[in-house]
């Protein structure tokens, strides 16, 4: 009789293991793929914003009748664009005018003549400070007593870097500031051109989608160690000898498989969102090239 009961118990245990074996097999077979999924998921691309500067231009001209104007400088710039490639005229932008004026004032105040201030602030910072959201930004500087606006712009056109800025087909906006002041003990004119292509001119990128990607990626990264820990416990667990041990073992396998499903769903969402976001960034960057 005792042998009979032992046989019955063994049959029950065998049936339990047989019932849960497919579950265990599924979980263990998928576990090695987890790290591979993360490795193959696309990286999040970055938005490309460009800054172009031609180097500060020190004019050799010292006209006693030197006089510069904002409107004249813009007109002469657009004239050069028309004569050299029939490029679209740049529209005067009040925010870029303000950025240029801030740069002009800073040059005289701090007595430097560079695209980057002693504090490390450049054209991108000037645009940001006045609220001009851009895809591309550029800056031309000139110091000297140029006879008039035409002479100033021609001096820029004679310099390859400044010429490239004036004839950049991607620009749509311009801001200008001109003024006379004391620089290193001499009364002289300084001219600033700020060029830009506004952010609104290129396809939009959903920044909130990137935030979602970062959040889901954090979830994925936090789940993976849990899966690895559970798998290690399953791999090292001894063969169940009692029904309670079998139940505990199968519960651990079920927990693992449920977590695998959650993990894989999040990985799928991560890949989908990343693909959509990267497509938006690629379209944006193509516009900015």
PDB file of C-alpha atoms in Angstrom:
ATOM      1  CA  UNK A   1       0.000   0.000   0.000  1.00  0.00           C
ATOM      2  CA  UNK A   2       2.812   2.399   0.882  1.00  0.00           C
ATOM      3  CA  UNK A   3       4.486   1.766  -2.449  1.00  0.00           C
ATOM      4  CA  UNK A   4       1.164   2.429  -4.136  1.00  0.00           C
ATOM      5  CA  UNK A   5       0.876   5.908  -2.537  1.00  0.00           C
ATOM      6  CA  UNK A   6       4.475   6.708  -3.462  1.00  0.00           C
ATOM      7  CA  UNK A   7       3.773   5.807  -7.055  1.00  0.00           C
ATOM      8  CA  UNK A   8       0.666   8.027  -7.047  1.00  0.00           C
ATOM      9  CA  UNK A   9       2.676  10.979  -5.664  1.00  0.00           C
ATOM     10  CA  UNK A  10       5.372  10.508  -8.300  1.00  0.00           C
ATOM     11  CA  UNK A  11       2.734  10.457 -11.014  1.00  0.00           C
ATOM     12  CA  UNK A  12       1.246  13.711  -9.686  1.00  0.00           C
ATOM     13  CA  UNK A  13       4.671  15.373  -9.551  1.00  0.00           C
ATOM     14  CA  UNK A  14       5.482  14.178 -13.063  1.00  0.00           C
ATOM     15  CA  UNK A  15       2.174  15.542 -14.315  1.00  0.00           C
ATOM     16  CA  UNK A  16       2.903  18.912 -12.667  1.00  0.00           C
ATOM     17  CA  UNK A  17       6.347  19.170 -14.225  1.00  0.00           C
ATOM     18  CA  UNK A  18       4.932  18.100 -17.590  1.00  0.00           C
ATOM     19  CA  UNK A  19       2.214  20.764 -17.327  1.00  0.00           C
ATOM     20  CA  UNK A  20       4.602  23.600 -16.625  1.00  0.00           C
ATOM     21  CA  UNK A  21       7.530  22.430 -18.761  1.00  0.00           C
ATOM     22  CA  UNK A  22       6.372  24.299 -21.925  1.00  0.00           C
ATOM     23  CA  UNK A  23       6.170  27.481 -19.859  1.00  0.00           C
ATOM     24  CA  UNK A  24       9.687  26.997 -18.558  1.00  0.00           C
ATOM     25  CA  UNK A  25      10.986  26.132 -21.968  1.00  0.00           C
ATOM     26  CA  UNK A  26       9.416  29.287 -23.452  1.00  0.00           C
ATOM     27  CA  UNK A  27      10.892  31.507 -20.776  1.00  0.00           C
ATOM     28  CA  UNK A  28      14.366  30.020 -20.932  1.00  0.00           C
ATOM     29  CA  UNK A  29      14.460  29.991 -24.707  1.00  0.00           C
ATOM     30  CA  UNK A  30      13.545  33.699 -24.880  1.00  0.00           C
ATOM     31  CA  UNK A  31      15.910  34.840 -22.150  1.00  0.00           C
ATOM     32  CA  UNK A  32      19.066  34.850 -24.310  1.00  0.00           C
ATOM     33  CA  UNK A  33      17.287  37.072 -26.842  1.00  0.00           C
ATOM     34  CA  UNK A  34      16.620  39.865 -24.375  1.00  0.00           C
ATOM     35  CA  UNK A  35      20.012  41.495 -24.513  1.00  0.00           C
ATOM     36  CA  UNK A  36      20.111  41.018 -28.301  1.00  0.00           C
ATOM     37  CA  UNK A  37      16.874  42.983 -28.733  1.00  0.00           C
ATOM     38  CA  UNK A  38      18.363  45.962 -26.923  1.00  0.00           C
ATOM     39  CA  UNK A  39      21.565  45.742 -28.960  1.00  0.00           C
ATOM     40  CA  UNK A  40      19.637  45.776 -32.221  1.00  0.00           C
ATOM     41  CA  UNK A  41      17.283  48.614 -31.289  1.00  0.00           C
ATOM     42  CA  UNK A  42      18.060  51.807 -33.250  1.00  0.00           C
ATOM     43  CA  UNK A  43      19.848  54.645 -31.534  1.00  0.00           C
ATOM     44  CA  UNK A  44      18.043  57.951 -31.083  1.00  0.00           C
ATOM     45  CA  UNK A  45      19.364  60.453 -33.609  1.00  0.00           C
ATOM     46  CA  UNK A  46      20.109  64.047 -32.720  1.00  0.00           C
ATOM     47  CA  UNK A  47      18.873  67.270 -34.252  1.00  0.00           C
ATOM     48  CA  UNK A  48      21.519  69.103 -36.248  1.00  0.00           C
ATOM     49  CA  UNK A  49      21.727  72.878 -35.761  1.00  0.00           C
ATOM     50  CA  UNK A  50      24.568  74.639 -37.530  1.00  0.00           C
ATOM     51  CA  UNK A  51      26.467  77.868 -36.880  1.00  0.00           C
ATOM     52  CA  UNK A  52      28.527  79.571 -39.599  1.00  0.00           C
ATOM     53  CA  UNK A  53      30.970  82.400 -39.027  1.00  0.00           C
ATOM     54  CA  UNK A  54      33.325  84.024 -41.483  1.00  0.00           C
ATOM     55  CA  UNK A  55      35.923  85.211 -39.036  1.00  0.00           C
ATOM     56  CA  UNK A  56      35.980  88.878 -37.918  1.00  0.00           C
ATOM     57  CA  UNK A  57      36.912  91.245 -40.764  1.00  0.00           C
ATOM     58  CA  UNK A  58      39.186  94.200 -40.017  1.00  0.00           C
ATOM     59  CA  UNK A  59      38.846  96.676 -42.839  1.00  0.00           C
ATOM     60  CA  UNK A  60      41.828  98.550 -44.201  1.00  0.00           C
ATOM     61  CA  UNK A  61      39.703 101.412 -45.466  1.00  0.00           C
ATOM     62  CA  UNK A  62      39.706 104.538 -43.299  1.00  0.00           C
ATOM     63  CA  UNK A  63      37.329 106.961 -44.977  1.00  0.00           C
ATOM     64  CA  UNK A  64      36.856 110.308 -43.205  1.00  0.00           C
ATOM     65  CA  UNK A  65      33.255 110.347 -44.443  1.00  0.00           C
ATOM     66  CA  UNK A  66      32.441 106.821 -43.264  1.00  0.00           C
ATOM     67  CA  UNK A  67      28.760 106.280 -42.559  1.00  0.00           C
ATOM     68  CA  UNK A  68      26.815 103.012 -42.324  1.00  0.00           C
ATOM     69  CA  UNK A  69      23.128 102.192 -42.015  1.00  0.00           C
ATOM     70  CA  UNK A  70      21.160  99.076 -41.151  1.00  0.00           C
ATOM     71  CA  UNK A  71      18.741  99.391 -44.075  1.00  0.00           C
ATOM     72  CA  UNK A  72      21.532 100.084 -46.560  1.00  0.00           C
ATOM     73  CA  UNK A  73      23.568  97.105 -45.386  1.00  0.00           C
ATOM     74  CA  UNK A  74      20.557  94.809 -45.779  1.00  0.00           C
ATOM     75  CA  UNK A  75      19.781  96.217 -49.234  1.00  0.00           C
ATOM     76  CA  UNK A  76      23.376  95.772 -50.396  1.00  0.00           C
ATOM     77  CA  UNK A  77      23.419  92.222 -49.030  1.00  0.00           C
ATOM     78  CA  UNK A  78      20.280  91.295 -50.935  1.00  0.00           C
ATOM     79  CA  UNK A  79      21.667  92.965 -54.060  1.00  0.00           C
ATOM     80  CA  UNK A  80      24.722  90.711 -53.869  1.00  0.00           C
ATOM     81  CA  UNK A  81      22.479  87.663 -53.428  1.00  0.00           C
ATOM     82  CA  UNK A  82      20.523  88.632 -56.546  1.00  0.00           C
ATOM     83  CA  UNK A  83      23.626  89.308 -58.624  1.00  0.00           C
ATOM     84  CA  UNK A  84      25.355  86.094 -57.525  1.00  0.00           C
ATOM     85  CA  UNK A  85      22.986  83.226 -58.222  1.00  0.00           C
ATOM     86  CA  UNK A  86      19.691  85.077 -58.135  1.00  0.00           C
ATOM     87  CA  UNK A  87      19.152  83.959 -54.550  1.00  0.00           C
ATOM     88  CA  UNK A  88      15.991  84.936 -52.631  1.00  0.00           C
ATOM     89  CA  UNK A  89      16.205  88.177 -50.679  1.00  0.00           C
ATOM     90  CA  UNK A  90      16.644  87.864 -46.928  1.00  0.00           C
ATOM     91  CA  UNK A  91      13.827  89.230 -44.771  1.00  0.00           C
ATOM     92  CA  UNK A  92      14.765  91.606 -41.980  1.00  0.00           C
ATOM     93  CA  UNK A  93      13.973  89.979 -38.659  1.00  0.00           C
ATOM     94  CA  UNK A  94      13.511  92.130 -35.564  1.00  0.00           C
ATOM     95  CA  UNK A  95      14.853  89.429 -33.239  1.00  0.00           C
ATOM     96  CA  UNK A  96      18.029  89.086 -35.277  1.00  0.00           C
ATOM     97  CA  UNK A  97      18.305  92.888 -35.375  1.00  0.00           C
ATOM     98  CA  UNK A  98      18.250  92.794 -31.580  1.00  0.00           C
ATOM     99  CA  UNK A  99      20.833  90.002 -31.468  1.00  0.00           C
ATOM    100  CA  UNK A 100      23.108  92.008 -33.776  1.00  0.00           C
ATOM    101  CA  UNK A 101      22.670  95.132 -31.646  1.00  0.00           C
ATOM    102  CA  UNK A 102      23.538  93.162 -28.506  1.00  0.00           C
ATOM    103  CA  UNK A 103      26.702  91.893 -30.185  1.00  0.00           C
ATOM    104  CA  UNK A 104      27.641  95.392 -31.314  1.00  0.00           C
ATOM    105  CA  UNK A 105      27.219  96.797 -27.821  1.00  0.00           C
ATOM    106  CA  UNK A 106      29.184  93.916 -26.287  1.00  0.00           C
ATOM    107  CA  UNK A 107      32.133  94.474 -28.636  1.00  0.00           C
ATOM    108  CA  UNK A 108      32.475  98.117 -27.611  1.00  0.00           C
ATOM    109  CA  UNK A 109      31.794  97.428 -23.932  1.00  0.00           C
ATOM    110  CA  UNK A 110      34.269  94.567 -23.527  1.00  0.00           C
ATOM    111  CA  UNK A 111      36.722  95.746 -26.201  1.00  0.00           C
ATOM    112  CA  UNK A 112      37.069  92.467 -28.111  1.00  0.00           C
ATOM    113  CA  UNK A 113      36.525  91.652 -31.776  1.00  0.00           C
ATOM    114  CA  UNK A 114      35.687  87.982 -32.122  1.00  0.00           C
ATOM    115  CA  UNK A 115      32.621  85.845 -32.827  1.00  0.00           C
ATOM    116  CA  UNK A 116      32.884  84.385 -29.330  1.00  0.00           C
ATOM    117  CA  UNK A 117      32.849  86.729 -26.344  1.00  0.00           C
ATOM    118  CA  UNK A 118      35.300  86.515 -23.421  1.00  0.00           C
ATOM    119  CA  UNK A 119      32.514  84.660 -21.588  1.00  0.00           C
ATOM    120  CA  UNK A 120      32.323  82.044 -24.364  1.00  0.00           C
ATOM    121  CA  UNK A 121      29.051  83.280 -25.875  1.00  0.00           C
ATOM    122  CA  UNK A 122      28.672  82.987 -29.651  1.00  0.00           C
ATOM    123  CA  UNK A 123      26.032  83.537 -32.351  1.00  0.00           C
ATOM    124  CA  UNK A 124      23.889  80.644 -31.146  1.00  0.00           C
ATOM    125  CA  UNK A 125      23.720  82.187 -27.671  1.00  0.00           C
ATOM    126  CA  UNK A 126      22.797  85.587 -29.113  1.00  0.00           C
ATOM    127  CA  UNK A 127      19.901  84.015 -31.027  1.00  0.00           C
ATOM    128  CA  UNK A 128      18.752  82.055 -28.001  1.00  0.00           C
ATOM    129  CA  UNK A 129      18.863  85.116 -25.741  1.00  0.00           C
ATOM    130  CA  UNK A 130      16.482  87.060 -27.996  1.00  0.00           C
ATOM    131  CA  UNK A 131      14.172  84.096 -28.568  1.00  0.00           C
ATOM    132  CA  UNK A 132      15.064  83.353 -32.186  1.00  0.00           C
ATOM    133  CA  UNK A 133      14.604  79.612 -32.731  1.00  0.00           C
ATOM    134  CA  UNK A 134      16.765  78.515 -35.612  1.00  0.00           C
ATOM    135  CA  UNK A 135      17.909  75.653 -37.783  1.00  0.00           C
ATOM    136  CA  UNK A 136      20.952  77.505 -39.102  1.00  0.00           C
ATOM    137  CA  UNK A 137      22.537  80.656 -37.738  1.00  0.00           C
ATOM    138  CA  UNK A 138      25.426  82.706 -39.092  1.00  0.00           C
ATOM    139  CA  UNK A 139      27.341  85.862 -38.271  1.00  0.00           C
ATOM    140  CA  UNK A 140      29.538  88.363 -40.126  1.00  0.00           C
ATOM    141  CA  UNK A 141      31.565  90.985 -38.297  1.00  0.00           C
ATOM    142  CA  UNK A 142      33.436  93.982 -39.689  1.00  0.00           C
ATOM    143  CA  UNK A 143      35.465  96.704 -38.030  1.00  0.00           C
ATOM    144  CA  UNK A 144      36.667  99.743 -39.943  1.00  0.00           C
ATOM    145  CA  UNK A 145      35.722 103.116 -41.361  1.00  0.00           C
ATOM    146  CA  UNK A 146      34.146 101.922 -44.602  1.00  0.00           C
ATOM    147  CA  UNK A 147      32.951 104.691 -46.901  1.00  0.00           C
ATOM    148  CA  UNK A 148      29.359 103.435 -47.065  1.00  0.00           C
ATOM    149  CA  UNK A 149      27.124 100.357 -46.973  1.00  0.00           C
ATOM    150  CA  UNK A 150      28.178  99.218 -50.449  1.00  0.00           C
ATOM    151  CA  UNK A 151      31.870  99.379 -49.504  1.00  0.00           C
ATOM    152  CA  UNK A 152      31.186  97.416 -46.308  1.00  0.00           C
ATOM    153  CA  UNK A 153      29.282  94.614 -48.043  1.00  0.00           C
ATOM    154  CA  UNK A 154      31.834  94.485 -50.858  1.00  0.00           C
ATOM    155  CA  UNK A 155      34.596  94.016 -48.295  1.00  0.00           C
ATOM    156  CA  UNK A 156      32.657  91.047 -46.912  1.00  0.00           C
ATOM    157  CA  UNK A 157      32.158  89.712 -50.448  1.00  0.00           C
ATOM    158  CA  UNK A 158      35.925  89.863 -51.022  1.00  0.00           C
ATOM    159  CA  UNK A 159      36.433  87.518 -48.061  1.00  0.00           C
ATOM    160  CA  UNK A 160      35.568  83.832 -48.806  1.00  0.00           C
ATOM    161  CA  UNK A 161      34.041  83.041 -45.413  1.00  0.00           C
ATOM    162  CA  UNK A 162      31.901  86.184 -45.269  1.00  0.00           C
ATOM    163  CA  UNK A 163      30.917  85.793 -48.908  1.00  0.00           C
ATOM    164  CA  UNK A 164      29.712  82.223 -48.167  1.00  0.00           C
ATOM    165  CA  UNK A 165      27.465  83.577 -45.421  1.00  0.00           C
ATOM    166  CA  UNK A 166      25.982  86.300 -47.629  1.00  0.00           C
ATOM    167  CA  UNK A 167      25.335  83.802 -50.435  1.00  0.00           C
ATOM    168  CA  UNK A 168      24.125  80.921 -48.240  1.00  0.00           C
ATOM    169  CA  UNK A 169      20.906  79.747 -49.974  1.00  0.00           C
ATOM    170  CA  UNK A 170      19.507  78.199 -46.803  1.00  0.00           C
ATOM    171  CA  UNK A 171      19.228  81.514 -44.941  1.00  0.00           C
ATOM    172  CA  UNK A 172      15.858  83.241 -44.898  1.00  0.00           C
ATOM    173  CA  UNK A 173      16.265  86.006 -42.279  1.00  0.00           C
ATOM    174  CA  UNK A 174      18.788  88.707 -41.524  1.00  0.00           C
ATOM    175  CA  UNK A 175      19.447  91.139 -38.697  1.00  0.00           C
ATOM    176  CA  UNK A 176      21.954  93.985 -38.850  1.00  0.00           C
ATOM    177  CA  UNK A 177      23.468  96.470 -36.426  1.00  0.00           C
ATOM    178  CA  UNK A 178      25.977  99.183 -37.289  1.00  0.00           C
ATOM    179  CA  UNK A 179      27.456 101.761 -34.978  1.00  0.00           C
ATOM    180  CA  UNK A 180      30.418 104.014 -34.332  1.00  0.00           C
ATOM    181  CA  UNK A 181      32.308 103.919 -31.057  1.00  0.00           C
ATOM    182  CA  UNK A 182      35.700 103.819 -29.401  1.00  0.00           C
ATOM    183  CA  UNK A 183      37.628 100.600 -29.927  1.00  0.00           C
ATOM    184  CA  UNK A 184      41.138 100.353 -28.526  1.00  0.00           C
ATOM    185  CA  UNK A 185      41.354 104.124 -28.323  1.00  0.00           C
ATOM    186  CA  UNK A 186      40.211 104.805 -31.893  1.00  0.00           C
ATOM    187  CA  UNK A 187      36.857 106.005 -33.179  1.00  0.00           C
ATOM    188  CA  UNK A 188      35.669 103.357 -35.585  1.00  0.00           C
ATOM    189  CA  UNK A 189      32.584 101.722 -37.094  1.00  0.00           C
ATOM    190  CA  UNK A 190      31.551  98.162 -36.270  1.00  0.00           C
ATOM    191  CA  UNK A 191      29.022  96.218 -38.352  1.00  0.00           C
ATOM    192  CA  UNK A 192      27.267  92.999 -37.386  1.00  0.00           C
ATOM    193  CA  UNK A 193      25.196  90.718 -39.607  1.00  0.00           C
ATOM    194  CA  UNK A 194      23.147  87.902 -38.084  1.00  0.00           C
ATOM    195  CA  UNK A 195      21.760  85.367 -40.558  1.00  0.00           C
ATOM    196  CA  UNK A 196      19.191  82.700 -39.793  1.00  0.00           C
ATOM    197  CA  UNK A 197      16.810  80.052 -40.986  1.00  0.00           C
ATOM    198  CA  UNK A 198      13.904  79.787 -38.517  1.00  0.00           C
ATOM    199  CA  UNK A 199      13.024  76.514 -36.858  1.00  0.00           C
ATOM    200  CA  UNK A 200       9.492  76.750 -38.233  1.00  0.00           C
ATOM    201  CA  UNK A 201      10.776  76.447 -41.811  1.00  0.00           C
ATOM    202  CA  UNK A 202      11.726  72.777 -41.357  1.00  0.00           C
ATOM    203  CA  UNK A 203       9.582  69.712 -40.551  1.00  0.00           C
ATOM    204  CA  UNK A 204       8.629  69.575 -36.888  1.00  0.00           C
ATOM    205  CA  UNK A 205      10.237  67.118 -34.475  1.00  0.00           C
ATOM    206  CA  UNK A 206       8.047  65.841 -31.636  1.00  0.00           C
ATOM    207  CA  UNK A 207      10.189  66.541 -28.573  1.00  0.00           C
ATOM    208  CA  UNK A 208       7.616  64.866 -26.315  1.00  0.00           C
ATOM    209  CA  UNK A 209       8.156  61.626 -28.258  1.00  0.00           C
ATOM    210  CA  UNK A 210      11.834  61.733 -27.359  1.00  0.00           C
ATOM    211  CA  UNK A 211      10.881  62.168 -23.696  1.00  0.00           C
ATOM    212  CA  UNK A 212       8.662  59.088 -24.004  1.00  0.00           C
ATOM    213  CA  UNK A 213      11.515  57.132 -25.583  1.00  0.00           C
ATOM    214  CA  UNK A 214      13.808  58.063 -22.693  1.00  0.00           C
ATOM    215  CA  UNK A 215      11.147  56.975 -20.184  1.00  0.00           C
ATOM    216  CA  UNK A 216      10.478  53.620 -21.867  1.00  0.00           C
ATOM    217  CA  UNK A 217      14.221  53.002 -22.241  1.00  0.00           C
ATOM    218  CA  UNK A 218      14.601  53.546 -18.502  1.00  0.00           C
ATOM    219  CA  UNK A 219      11.853  50.960 -17.879  1.00  0.00           C
ATOM    220  CA  UNK A 220      13.546  48.470 -20.200  1.00  0.00           C
ATOM    221  CA  UNK A 221      16.895  48.986 -18.487  1.00  0.00           C
ATOM    222  CA  UNK A 222      15.335  48.450 -15.067  1.00  0.00           C
ATOM    223  CA  UNK A 223      13.503  45.238 -16.072  1.00  0.00           C
ATOM    224  CA  UNK A 224      16.476  43.499 -17.674  1.00  0.00           C
ATOM    225  CA  UNK A 225      18.410  42.927 -14.403  1.00  0.00           C
ATOM    226  CA  UNK A 226      15.233  41.498 -12.860  1.00  0.00           C
ATOM    227  CA  UNK A 227      14.939  39.041 -15.743  1.00  0.00           C
ATOM    228  CA  UNK A 228      18.560  38.050 -15.448  1.00  0.00           C
ATOM    229  CA  UNK A 229      18.188  37.523 -11.724  1.00  0.00           C
ATOM    230  CA  UNK A 230      15.071  35.364 -12.172  1.00  0.00           C
ATOM    231  CA  UNK A 231      16.730  33.324 -14.896  1.00  0.00           C
ATOM    232  CA  UNK A 232      19.724  32.699 -12.661  1.00  0.00           C
ATOM    233  CA  UNK A 233      17.385  31.499  -9.912  1.00  0.00           C
ATOM    234  CA  UNK A 234      15.577  29.196 -12.355  1.00  0.00           C
ATOM    235  CA  UNK A 235      18.835  27.829 -13.736  1.00  0.00           C
ATOM    236  CA  UNK A 236      20.263  27.132 -10.284  1.00  0.00           C
ATOM    237  CA  UNK A 237      17.068  25.783  -8.723  1.00  0.00           C
ATOM    238  CA  UNK A 238      17.299  22.074  -7.727  1.00  0.00           C
ATOM    239  CA  UNK A 239      14.846  19.531  -9.018  1.00  0.00           C
ATOM    240  CA  UNK A 240      11.580  19.823  -7.037  1.00  0.00           C
ATOM    241  CA  UNK A 241      11.165  17.043  -4.514  1.00  0.00           C
ATOM    242  CA  UNK A 242       7.786  18.045  -3.098  1.00  0.00           C
ATOM    243  CA  UNK A 243       4.603  19.518  -4.473  1.00  0.00           C
ATOM    244  CA  UNK A 244       5.287  22.774  -2.618  1.00  0.00           C
ATOM    245  CA  UNK A 245       8.743  22.991  -4.220  1.00  0.00           C
ATOM    246  CA  UNK A 246       7.223  22.278  -7.620  1.00  0.00           C
ATOM    247  CA  UNK A 247       4.601  24.980  -7.090  1.00  0.00           C
ATOM    248  CA  UNK A 248       7.244  27.480  -6.003  1.00  0.00           C
ATOM    249  CA  UNK A 249       9.401  26.575  -8.986  1.00  0.00           C
ATOM    250  CA  UNK A 250       6.548  26.910 -11.448  1.00  0.00           C
ATOM    251  CA  UNK A 251       5.458  30.187  -9.858  1.00  0.00           C
ATOM    252  CA  UNK A 252       8.963  31.531 -10.422  1.00  0.00           C
ATOM    253  CA  UNK A 253       8.827  30.418 -14.063  1.00  0.00           C
ATOM    254  CA  UNK A 254       5.430  32.061 -14.509  1.00  0.00           C
ATOM    255  CA  UNK A 255       6.732  35.277 -12.970  1.00  0.00           C
ATOM    256  CA  UNK A 256       9.689  35.179 -15.338  1.00  0.00           C
ATOM    257  CA  UNK A 257       7.538  34.603 -18.415  1.00  0.00           C
ATOM    258  CA  UNK A 258       5.113  37.373 -17.451  1.00  0.00           C
ATOM    259  CA  UNK A 259       8.025  39.758 -17.030  1.00  0.00           C
ATOM    260  CA  UNK A 260       9.427  38.678 -20.409  1.00  0.00           C
ATOM    261  CA  UNK A 261       6.125  39.672 -22.017  1.00  0.00           C
ATOM    262  CA  UNK A 262       6.212  43.090 -20.337  1.00  0.00           C
ATOM    263  CA  UNK A 263       9.835  43.538 -21.344  1.00  0.00           C
ATOM    264  CA  UNK A 264       9.291  42.579 -24.974  1.00  0.00           C
ATOM    265  CA  UNK A 265       6.217  44.813 -25.255  1.00  0.00           C
ATOM    266  CA  UNK A 266       8.243  47.757 -24.010  1.00  0.00           C
ATOM    267  CA  UNK A 267      11.085  46.914 -26.395  1.00  0.00           C
ATOM    268  CA  UNK A 268       8.614  46.834 -29.295  1.00  0.00           C
ATOM    269  CA  UNK A 269       7.207  50.214 -28.234  1.00  0.00           C
ATOM    270  CA  UNK A 270      10.736  51.576 -27.890  1.00  0.00           C
ATOM    271  CA  UNK A 271      11.645  50.456 -31.407  1.00  0.00           C
ATOM    272  CA  UNK A 272       8.439  51.864 -32.905  1.00  0.00           C
ATOM    273  CA  UNK A 273       8.767  55.249 -31.191  1.00  0.00           C
ATOM    274  CA  UNK A 274      12.457  55.477 -32.037  1.00  0.00           C
ATOM    275  CA  UNK A 275      11.766  54.753 -35.710  1.00  0.00           C
ATOM    276  CA  UNK A 276       9.120  57.502 -35.853  1.00  0.00           C
ATOM    277  CA  UNK A 277      11.316  59.998 -34.002  1.00  0.00           C
ATOM    278  CA  UNK A 278      14.382  59.241 -36.120  1.00  0.00           C
ATOM    279  CA  UNK A 279      12.358  59.725 -39.311  1.00  0.00           C
ATOM    280  CA  UNK A 280      11.315  63.163 -38.046  1.00  0.00           C
ATOM    281  CA  UNK A 281      14.912  64.045 -37.156  1.00  0.00           C
ATOM    282  CA  UNK A 282      16.180  62.878 -40.545  1.00  0.00           C
ATOM    283  CA  UNK A 283      13.639  65.090 -42.327  1.00  0.00           C
ATOM    284  CA  UNK A 284      14.632  68.014 -40.108  1.00  0.00           C
ATOM    285  CA  UNK A 285      18.362  67.488 -40.636  1.00  0.00           C
ATOM    286  CA  UNK A 286      17.895  67.172 -44.383  1.00  0.00           C
ATOM    287  CA  UNK A 287      16.200  70.581 -44.319  1.00  0.00           C
ATOM    288  CA  UNK A 288      19.123  71.985 -42.339  1.00  0.00           C
ATOM    289  CA  UNK A 289      21.876  70.620 -44.572  1.00  0.00           C
TER     290      UNK A 289
END
